[in-house]
Every structure is written in C-alpha cells, then in structure tokens.
PDB file of C-alpha atoms and ligand atoms in Angstrom:
ATOM      1  CA  MET N 192     109.997 119.446 164.857  1.00 55.00           C
ATOM      2  CA  ALA N 193     108.724 120.433 161.272  1.00 52.00           C
ATOM      3  CA  THR N 194     105.335 122.294 161.539  1.00 52.00           C
ATOM      4  CA  SER N 195     104.039 122.355 157.858  1.00 54.00           C
ATOM      5  CA  SER N 196     100.666 121.668 156.718  1.00 55.00           C
ATOM      6  CA  ALA N 197     101.724 118.583 155.696  1.00 55.00           C
ATOM      7  CA  HIS N 198     102.406 117.152 159.196  1.00 59.00           C
ATOM      8  CA  MET N 199      99.044 118.400 160.412  1.00 75.00           C
ATOM      9  CA  GLU N 200      96.724 116.646 158.067  1.00 89.00           C
ATOM     10  CA  SER N 201      94.534 114.031 159.669  1.00 95.00           C
ATOM     11  CA  GLU N 202      94.568 110.457 158.402  1.00 96.00           C
ATOM     12  CA  PHE N 203      91.293 109.611 160.174  1.00 97.00           C
ATOM     13  CA  HIS N 204      89.421 112.487 158.764  1.00 96.00           C
ATOM     14  CA  ASN N 205      90.866 111.856 154.902  1.00 95.00           C
ATOM     15  CA  PRO N 206      87.997 112.758 152.447  1.00 95.00           C
ATOM     16  CA  ASN N 207      88.949 109.941 150.349  1.00 96.00           C
ATOM     17  CA  LEU N 208      87.461 107.718 153.031  1.00 97.00           C
ATOM     18  CA  GLU N 209      83.654 106.498 153.272  1.00 97.00           C
ATOM     19  CA  VAL N 210      83.407 104.837 156.839  1.00 98.00           C
ATOM     20  CA  LEU N 211      81.437 101.833 156.575  1.00 98.00           C
ATOM     21  CA  PHE N 212      81.914 100.602 159.911  1.00 98.00           C
ATOM     22  CA  SER N 213      82.792 102.826 163.013  1.00 98.00           C
ATOM     23  CA  ALA N 214      85.036 101.585 165.867  1.00 98.00           C
ATOM     24  CA  GLU N 215      82.291 101.089 168.116  1.00 98.00           C
ATOM     25  CA  GLU N 216      80.389  98.969 165.617  1.00 98.00           C
ATOM     26  CA  ILE N 217      83.425  96.575 164.932  1.00 98.00           C
ATOM     27  CA  GLN N 218      84.072  96.228 168.708  1.00 98.00           C
ATOM     28  CA  ALA N 219      80.337  95.208 169.428  1.00 98.00           C
ATOM     29  CA  ARG N 220      80.044  92.655 166.361  1.00 98.00           C
ATOM     30  CA  ILE N 221      83.772  91.468 167.927  1.00 98.00           C
ATOM     31  CA  LYS N 222      82.254  91.050 171.429  1.00 98.00           C
ATOM     32  CA  ALA N 223      79.355  89.100 170.346  1.00 98.00           C
ATOM     33  CA  MET N 224      81.751  86.522 167.981  1.00 98.00           C
ATOM     34  CA  GLY N 225      83.787  86.194 170.985  1.00 98.00           C
ATOM     35  CA  ALA N 226      81.049  85.147 173.233  1.00 98.00           C
ATOM     36  CA  GLU N 227      80.083  82.698 170.397  1.00 98.00           C
ATOM     37  CA  ILE N 228      83.395  81.212 170.359  1.00 98.00           C
ATOM     38  CA  THR N 229      83.798  81.335 174.062  1.00 98.00           C
ATOM     39  CA  ARG N 230      80.586  78.930 174.274  1.00 98.00           C
ATOM     40  CA  ASP N 231      81.432  76.517 171.332  1.00 98.00           C
ATOM     41  CA  TYR N 232      85.200  75.851 172.237  1.00 98.00           C
ATOM     42  CA  ALA N 233      84.999  75.695 176.311  1.00 97.00           C
ATOM     43  CA  GLY N 234      87.443  73.067 177.225  1.00 97.00           C
ATOM     44  CA  LEU N 235      89.044  72.421 173.751  1.00 98.00           C
ATOM     45  CA  ASN N 236      91.871  74.739 174.246  1.00 98.00           C
ATOM     46  CA  PRO N 237      91.791  76.258 170.790  1.00 98.00           C
ATOM     47  CA  LEU N 238      95.116  77.365 168.965  1.00 98.00           C
ATOM     48  CA  LEU N 239      94.027  80.692 167.194  1.00 98.00           C
ATOM     49  CA  VAL N 240      96.031  81.197 163.970  1.00 98.00           C
ATOM     50  CA  GLY N 241      96.141  84.901 162.693  1.00 97.00           C
ATOM     51  CA  VAL N 242      97.118  85.584 159.130  1.00 94.00           C
ATOM     52  CA  LEU N 243      99.597  88.474 159.104  1.00 92.00           C
ATOM     53  CA  LYS N 244      99.509  91.134 158.948  1.00 88.00           C
ATOM     54  CA  GLY N 245      95.985  92.566 158.251  1.00 91.00           C
ATOM     55  CA  ALA N 246      94.502  90.303 160.782  1.00 95.00           C
ATOM     56  CA  CYS N 247      96.402  91.138 164.080  1.00 95.00           C
ATOM     57  CA  PHE N 248      94.066  94.261 164.666  1.00 96.00           C
ATOM     58  CA  PHE N 249      91.126  91.746 164.702  1.00 98.00           C
ATOM     59  CA  LEU N 250      92.784  88.995 166.560  1.00 98.00           C
ATOM     60  CA  SER N 251      94.463  90.952 169.189  1.00 97.00           C
ATOM     61  CA  ASP N 252      90.440  92.113 170.144  1.00 98.00           C
ATOM     62  CA  LEU N 253      88.985  88.985 169.356  1.00 98.00           C
ATOM     63  CA  MET N 254      90.940  86.913 171.420  1.00 98.00           C
ATOM     64  CA  ARG N 255      90.506  89.403 174.534  1.00 98.00           C
ATOM     65  CA  SER N 256      86.655  88.763 173.840  1.00 98.00           C
ATOM     66  CA  ILE N 257      87.139  84.859 174.264  1.00 98.00           C
ATOM     67  CA  ASP N 258      87.231  84.019 177.765  1.00 98.00           C
ATOM     68  CA  ILE N 259      88.671  80.655 177.711  1.00 98.00           C
ATOM     69  CA  LYS N 260      92.021  79.187 177.798  1.00 98.00           C
ATOM     70  CA  LEU N 261      93.676  79.145 174.289  1.00 98.00           C
ATOM     71  CA  SER N 262      96.830  79.980 172.674  1.00 97.00           C
ATOM     72  CA  VAL N 263      97.866  81.899 169.557  1.00 97.00           C
ATOM     73  CA  GLU N 264     100.306  81.726 166.513  1.00 97.00           C
ATOM     74  CA  PHE N 265     100.775  83.903 163.262  1.00 97.00           C
ATOM     75  CA  MET N 266     101.350  82.671 159.639  1.00 96.00           C
ATOM     76  CA  ALA N 267     102.051  84.786 156.600  1.00 94.00           C
ATOM     77  CA  ILE N 268     101.130  83.954 153.067  1.00 91.00           C
ATOM     78  CA  SER N 269     101.751  85.762 149.827  1.00 81.00           C
ATOM     79  CA  SER N 270      99.888  89.030 149.829  1.00 55.00           C
ATOM     80  CA  TYR N 271      97.161  90.526 147.676  1.00 50.00           C
ATOM     81  CA  GLY N 272      98.455  91.610 144.298  1.00 52.00           C
ATOM     82  CA  SER N 273     101.175  89.385 144.123  1.00 45.00           C
ATOM     83  CA  SER N 274     101.968  87.951 140.311  1.00 45.00           C
ATOM     84  CA  THR N 275     101.106  84.288 141.407  1.00 41.00           C
ATOM     85  CA  ARG N 276      97.712  85.615 142.658  1.00 50.00           C
ATOM     86  CA  THR N 277      95.540  84.796 139.217  1.00 54.00           C
ATOM     87  CA  SER N 278      97.139  81.290 139.079  1.00 59.00           C
ATOM     88  CA  GLY N 279      95.753  80.490 142.279  1.00 64.00           C
ATOM     89  CA  GLU N 280      99.061  79.712 143.611  1.00 71.00           C
ATOM     90  CA  VAL N 281      99.677  80.955 147.310  1.00 83.00           C
ATOM     91  CA  ARG N 282     102.988  80.903 148.956  1.00 88.00           C
ATOM     92  CA  ILE N 283     103.766  80.363 152.873  1.00 92.00           C
ATOM     93  CA  LEU N 284     106.029  82.938 153.525  1.00 94.00           C
ATOM     94  CA  LYS N 285     106.023  82.481 157.311  1.00 95.00           C
ATOM     95  CA  ASP N 286     104.644  78.952 158.886  1.00 96.00           C
ATOM     96  CA  LEU N 287     103.324  77.858 162.247  1.00 97.00           C
ATOM     97  CA  ASP N 288     106.424  77.498 164.993  1.00 91.00           C
ATOM     98  CA  VAL N 289     104.303  74.252 166.610  1.00 95.00           C
ATOM     99  CA  PRO N 290     102.718  71.490 165.400  1.00 96.00           C
ATOM    100  CA  ILE N 291      98.801  71.401 165.322  1.00 97.00           C
ATOM    101  CA  GLU N 292      98.273  67.543 165.492  1.00 97.00           C
ATOM    102  CA  GLY N 293      95.336  66.984 167.375  1.00 97.00           C
ATOM    103  CA  ARG N 294      94.518  70.948 168.127  1.00 98.00           C
ATOM    104  CA  HIS N 295      91.492  72.674 167.519  1.00 98.00           C
ATOM    105  CA  ILE N 296      92.516  75.581 165.227  1.00 98.00           C
ATOM    106  CA  ILE N 297      90.627  78.492 164.546  1.00 98.00           C
ATOM    107  CA  VAL N 298      92.234  80.622 161.707  1.00 98.00           C
ATOM    108  CA  VAL N 299      91.621  84.453 162.264  1.00 98.00           C
ATOM    109  CA  GLU N 300      91.507  86.382 159.132  1.00 97.00           C
ATOM    110  CA  ASP N 301      90.495  90.091 158.210  1.00 97.00           C
ATOM    111  CA  ILE N 302      88.601  89.602 154.709  1.00 97.00           C
ATOM    112  CA  VAL N 303      87.744  86.885 152.661  1.00 96.00           C
ATOM    113  CA  ASP N 304      87.479  88.114 149.011  1.00 94.00           C
ATOM    114  CA  THR N 305      88.174  85.635 145.955  1.00 93.00           C
ATOM    115  CA  GLY N 306      88.660  82.778 148.694  1.00 94.00           C
ATOM    116  CA  LEU N 307      91.943  81.744 147.139  1.00 92.00           C
ATOM    117  CA  THR N 308      94.191  82.306 150.008  1.00 91.00           C
ATOM    118  CA  LEU N 309      92.042  80.873 152.349  1.00 93.00           C
ATOM    119  CA  SER N 310      90.923  77.635 150.562  1.00 93.00           C
ATOM    120  CA  TYR N 311      94.418  76.924 150.202  1.00 92.00           C
ATOM    121  CA  LEU N 312      95.306  77.745 154.061  1.00 94.00           C
ATOM    122  CA  LEU N 313      92.506  75.642 155.499  1.00 95.00           C
ATOM    123  CA  ALA N 314      93.305  72.623 153.362  1.00 94.00           C
ATOM    124  CA  ASN N 315      97.053  72.756 154.324  1.00 94.00           C
ATOM    125  CA  LEU N 316      96.275  73.139 157.894  1.00 96.00           C
ATOM    126  CA  LYS N 317      93.635  70.450 157.807  1.00 96.00           C
ATOM    127  CA  SER N 318      96.157  68.085 156.094  1.00 96.00           C
ATOM    128  CA  ARG N 319      98.439  68.484 159.003  1.00 96.00           C
ATOM    129  CA  GLY N 320      96.097  66.523 161.137  1.00 95.00           C
ATOM    130  CA  ALA N 321      94.511  69.032 162.953  1.00 97.00           C
ATOM    131  CA  ALA N 322      91.227  67.823 165.249  1.00 98.00           C
ATOM    132  CA  SER N 323      89.427  70.414 163.704  1.00 98.00           C
ATOM    133  CA  VAL N 324      89.936  73.685 161.577  1.00 98.00           C
ATOM    134  CA  LYS N 325      87.367  76.618 161.560  1.00 98.00           C
ATOM    135  CA  LEU N 326      87.769  80.285 160.092  1.00 98.00           C
ATOM    136  CA  VAL N 327      86.760  83.338 161.673  1.00 98.00           C
ATOM    137  CA  ALA N 328      86.594  86.222 159.386  1.00 98.00           C
ATOM    138  CA  LEU N 329      85.796  89.900 160.076  1.00 98.00           C
ATOM    139  CA  LEU N 330      84.921  90.849 156.666  1.00 98.00           C
ATOM    140  CA  ASP N 331      83.133  88.839 153.587  1.00 98.00           C
ATOM    141  CA  LYS N 332      83.207  90.178 150.016  1.00 97.00           C
ATOM    142  CA  HIS N 333      80.943  87.160 148.954  1.00 95.00           C
ATOM    143  CA  GLU N 334      80.236  88.845 145.451  1.00 95.00           C
ATOM    144  CA  ARG N 335      84.137  88.304 144.593  1.00 93.00           C
ATOM    145  CA  ARG N 336      84.403  84.519 145.495  1.00 94.00           C
ATOM    146  CA  GLU N 337      86.127  82.337 143.088  1.00 93.00           C
ATOM    147  CA  ARG N 338      86.667  79.325 145.425  1.00 93.00           C
ATOM    148  CA  PRO N 339      84.004  78.182 147.824  1.00 94.00           C
ATOM    149  CA  VAL N 340      85.241  79.098 151.610  1.00 96.00           C
ATOM    150  CA  GLU N 341      82.937  78.247 154.548  1.00 97.00           C
ATOM    151  CA  ILE N 342      83.142  81.282 157.357  1.00 98.00           C
ATOM    152  CA  ASP N 343      82.119  79.754 160.375  1.00 98.00           C
ATOM    153  CA  TYR N 344      81.851  83.007 162.237  1.00 98.00           C
ATOM    154  CA  LEU N 345      81.706  85.882 160.472  1.00 98.00           C
ATOM    155  CA  GLY N 346      81.827  89.687 161.282  1.00 98.00           C
ATOM    156  CA  PHE N 347      80.176  91.653 158.444  1.00 98.00           C
ATOM    157  CA  GLN N 348      78.876  90.700 154.874  1.00 98.00           C
ATOM    158  CA  ILE N 349      80.410  93.862 152.401  1.00 98.00           C
ATOM    159  CA  PRO N 350      79.471  94.630 148.871  1.00 95.00           C
ATOM    160  CA  ASP N 351      82.228  94.725 146.253  1.00 95.00           C
ATOM    161  CA  HIS N 352      84.319  97.792 147.358  1.00 95.00           C
ATOM    162  CA  PHE N 353      88.280  97.908 148.197  1.00 96.00           C
ATOM    163  CA  VAL N 354      87.943  98.747 152.059  1.00 97.00           C
ATOM    164  CA  VAL N 355      90.841  99.937 154.507  1.00 97.00           C
ATOM    165  CA  GLY N 356      91.426 100.628 158.043  1.00 98.00           C
ATOM    166  CA  TYR N 357      91.572  98.098 161.176  1.00 98.00           C
ATOM    167  CA  GLY N 358      94.277  96.227 159.710  1.00 97.00           C
ATOM    168  CA  LEU N 359      93.227  96.547 156.086  1.00 97.00           C
ATOM    169  CA  ASP N 360      95.821  98.300 153.994  1.00 95.00           C
ATOM    170  CA  PHE N 361      96.393  99.832 150.222  1.00 96.00           C
ATOM    171  CA  ALA N 362      99.771  99.465 149.872  1.00 94.00           C
ATOM    172  CA  GLU N 363     100.543  99.232 153.319  1.00 94.00           C
ATOM    173  CA  ARG N 364      98.845 102.711 154.091  1.00 96.00           C
ATOM    174  CA  TYR N 365      95.478 103.120 156.447  1.00 97.00           C
ATOM    175  CA  ARG N 366      95.964  99.873 158.768  1.00 97.00           C
ATOM    176  CA  ASN N 367      96.045 102.358 161.734  1.00 97.00           C
ATOM    177  CA  LEU N 368      92.431 103.863 160.833  1.00 98.00           C
ATOM    178  CA  PRO N 369      90.243 102.669 164.009  1.00 98.00           C
ATOM    179  CA  PHE N 370      87.160 102.283 161.455  1.00 98.00           C
ATOM    180  CA  ILE N 371      86.856 100.599 158.429  1.00 98.00           C
ATOM    181  CA  ALA N 372      86.085 102.574 155.357  1.00 98.00           C
ATOM    182  CA  VAL N 373      85.982 102.520 151.385  1.00 98.00           C
ATOM    183  CA  LEU N 374      88.752 103.862 149.873  1.00 96.00           C
ATOM    184  CA  LYS N 375      87.003 106.156 147.389  1.00 94.00           C
ATOM    185  CA  ASN N 376      89.819 106.757 145.015  1.00 91.00           C
ATOM    186  CA  PRO N 377      92.892 104.539 145.191  1.00 85.00           C
ATOM    187  CA  GLU N 378      94.866 106.738 143.019  1.00 84.00           C
ATOM    188  CA  ALA N 379      94.424 109.901 145.046  1.00 79.00           C
TER     189      ALA N 379
HETATM  190  P1  IMP X 196      91.604  86.283 148.802  1.00 97.26           P
HETATM  191  O1  IMP X 196      92.756  85.582 148.560  1.00 97.26           O
HETATM  192  O2  IMP X 196      91.033  86.968 147.554  1.00 97.26           O
HETATM  193  O3  IMP X 196      90.444  85.990 149.404  1.00 97.26           O
HETATM  194  O4  IMP X 196      92.284  87.411 149.791  1.00 97.26           O
HETATM  195  C1  IMP X 196      92.243  87.728 150.850  1.00 97.26           C
HETATM  196  C2  IMP X 196      93.548  88.793 151.289  1.00 97.26           C
HETATM  197  O5  IMP X 196      93.196  89.783 149.941  1.00 97.26           O
HETATM  198  C3  IMP X 196      93.072  89.400 152.461  1.00 97.26           C
HETATM  199  O6  IMP X 196      93.716  88.825 153.382  1.00 97.26           O
HETATM  200  C4  IMP X 196      93.674  90.757 152.470  1.00 97.26           C
HETATM  201  O7  IMP X 196      94.946  91.035 152.739  1.00 97.26           O
HETATM  202  C5  IMP X 196      93.380  91.269 150.659  1.00 97.26           C
HETATM  203  N1  IMP X 196      92.298  92.143 150.361  1.00 97.26           N
HETATM  204  C6  IMP X 196      90.982  91.458 149.900  1.00 97.26           C
HETATM  205  N2  IMP X 196      90.395  92.454 149.659  1.00 97.26           N
HETATM  206  C7  IMP X 196      90.726  93.585 150.239  1.00 97.26           C
HETATM  207  C8  IMP X 196      90.140  94.862 150.608  1.00 97.26           C
HETATM  208  O8  IMP X 196      89.064  95.302 150.063  1.00 97.26           O
HETATM  209  N3  IMP X 196      90.963  95.705 150.979  1.00 97.26           N
HETATM  210  C9  IMP X 196      92.159  95.415 151.445  1.00 97.26           C
HETATM  211  N4  IMP X 196      92.836  94.071 151.564  1.00 97.26           N
HETATM  212  C10 IMP X 196      91.689  93.275 150.880  1.00 97.26           C
END
C-alpha cells in the first residue's frame, strides 16, 4: 500500500472545515426528535420516506430513535445545482416502490434550503392519497427560502452558509464526516 503523505491527510481535521454541530450534539437532537415522533405516531404505522442520498445518514439514526412499528422507503430527486433548478422544476429519479394511499408519510430530508425540492415532493406525495404527509428535516436554512415549506420536526436552524458532513456533500465529498461543518472555501 502507498504511504505518501496524501494518504495520511485526515478529512475529519481538514482546516477548510469549521464545525457547526458535533456528532454528540447531532445525536442528542435526533434522540429528542425520535422521542417526539414516537409519541405522535403511536399506532399509526408510519412510512418514512428518505430523500437520497444526503438524508440516509440522518434517517438511519432517526429511525433507531423511533420506538414504534414503522417502515421505510427511498426516493431520489434531481440534485442541487442541476440546470433545471432555477426554473423550480424538480425531477423524480427514483420513485417509491409501494402505493401510499391511506398511509401516514413522514418525509425525511437533510436540509431545506430554497424549499423548491420539498414543496414539489410534499405536494406530489399528498396527491397520491396519503392519510397524512409530514416533514422532518435536520437543518433549515430559512433565510434562503423561495417556496413556503412547513417543517413539522426540525433539528437545527442554521444561517446562510454552505454546510457539509453527516450526509451533506459538496460535489459528493464530505458525506462521511461524523459532524456538520461550514465549508470555508469551496474552491480549496
Ligand atoms: P432546496 O430545494 O433548495 O431546499 O434544496 C434542498 C437540497 O439542496 C438538499 O437536499 C441538499 O441536497 C442541497 N443543499 C442545500 N443546501 C445545502 C448545503 O448547505 N450543503 C449541502 N447541500 C445542500
């Protein structure tokens, strides 16, 4: 195996990152959110819908803090920075594998930014005859909102900075950070 210094550089201690929420802070907040959802959805057998890829990490921890019968599905929608973005057009790249008529849906998202993705997705799921559709988001960048989106369960409110880690990426990098950090210089 090569032993060049490039292989030794720690991604977790990258000086281009400024920690916003530690792994411990994230886990504590998720436990509280899970307890709230456990109380609210007792007996309702909700279907958690994770939005790929970013929300997987959050979803995986959150669902283990929800102590009731539930199931989980995934959707993929056109990603941040796509050319259709400014038009507000959103594309479903991977749809649900099950019908949701009469089900209680909890959409799990990593971050709500402009709200374009979520306002489309929530309306789309409601139109399929779900009994209820609610949203849980780990982060809310409220200042950037262009479309109103109601967040039923929120982890943290954050200022208008580009953040990475705990599933959030910049050009597919940094998803593996156990904490959430501000990316100081995206060009670096
Ligand atoms: P929205 O449609 O503008 O609300 O964007 C939601 C999506 O944009 C999220 O699911 C993320 O994939 C991405 N996104 C928005 N802000 C950030 C950020 O600060 N870091 C990483 N991804 C982000």
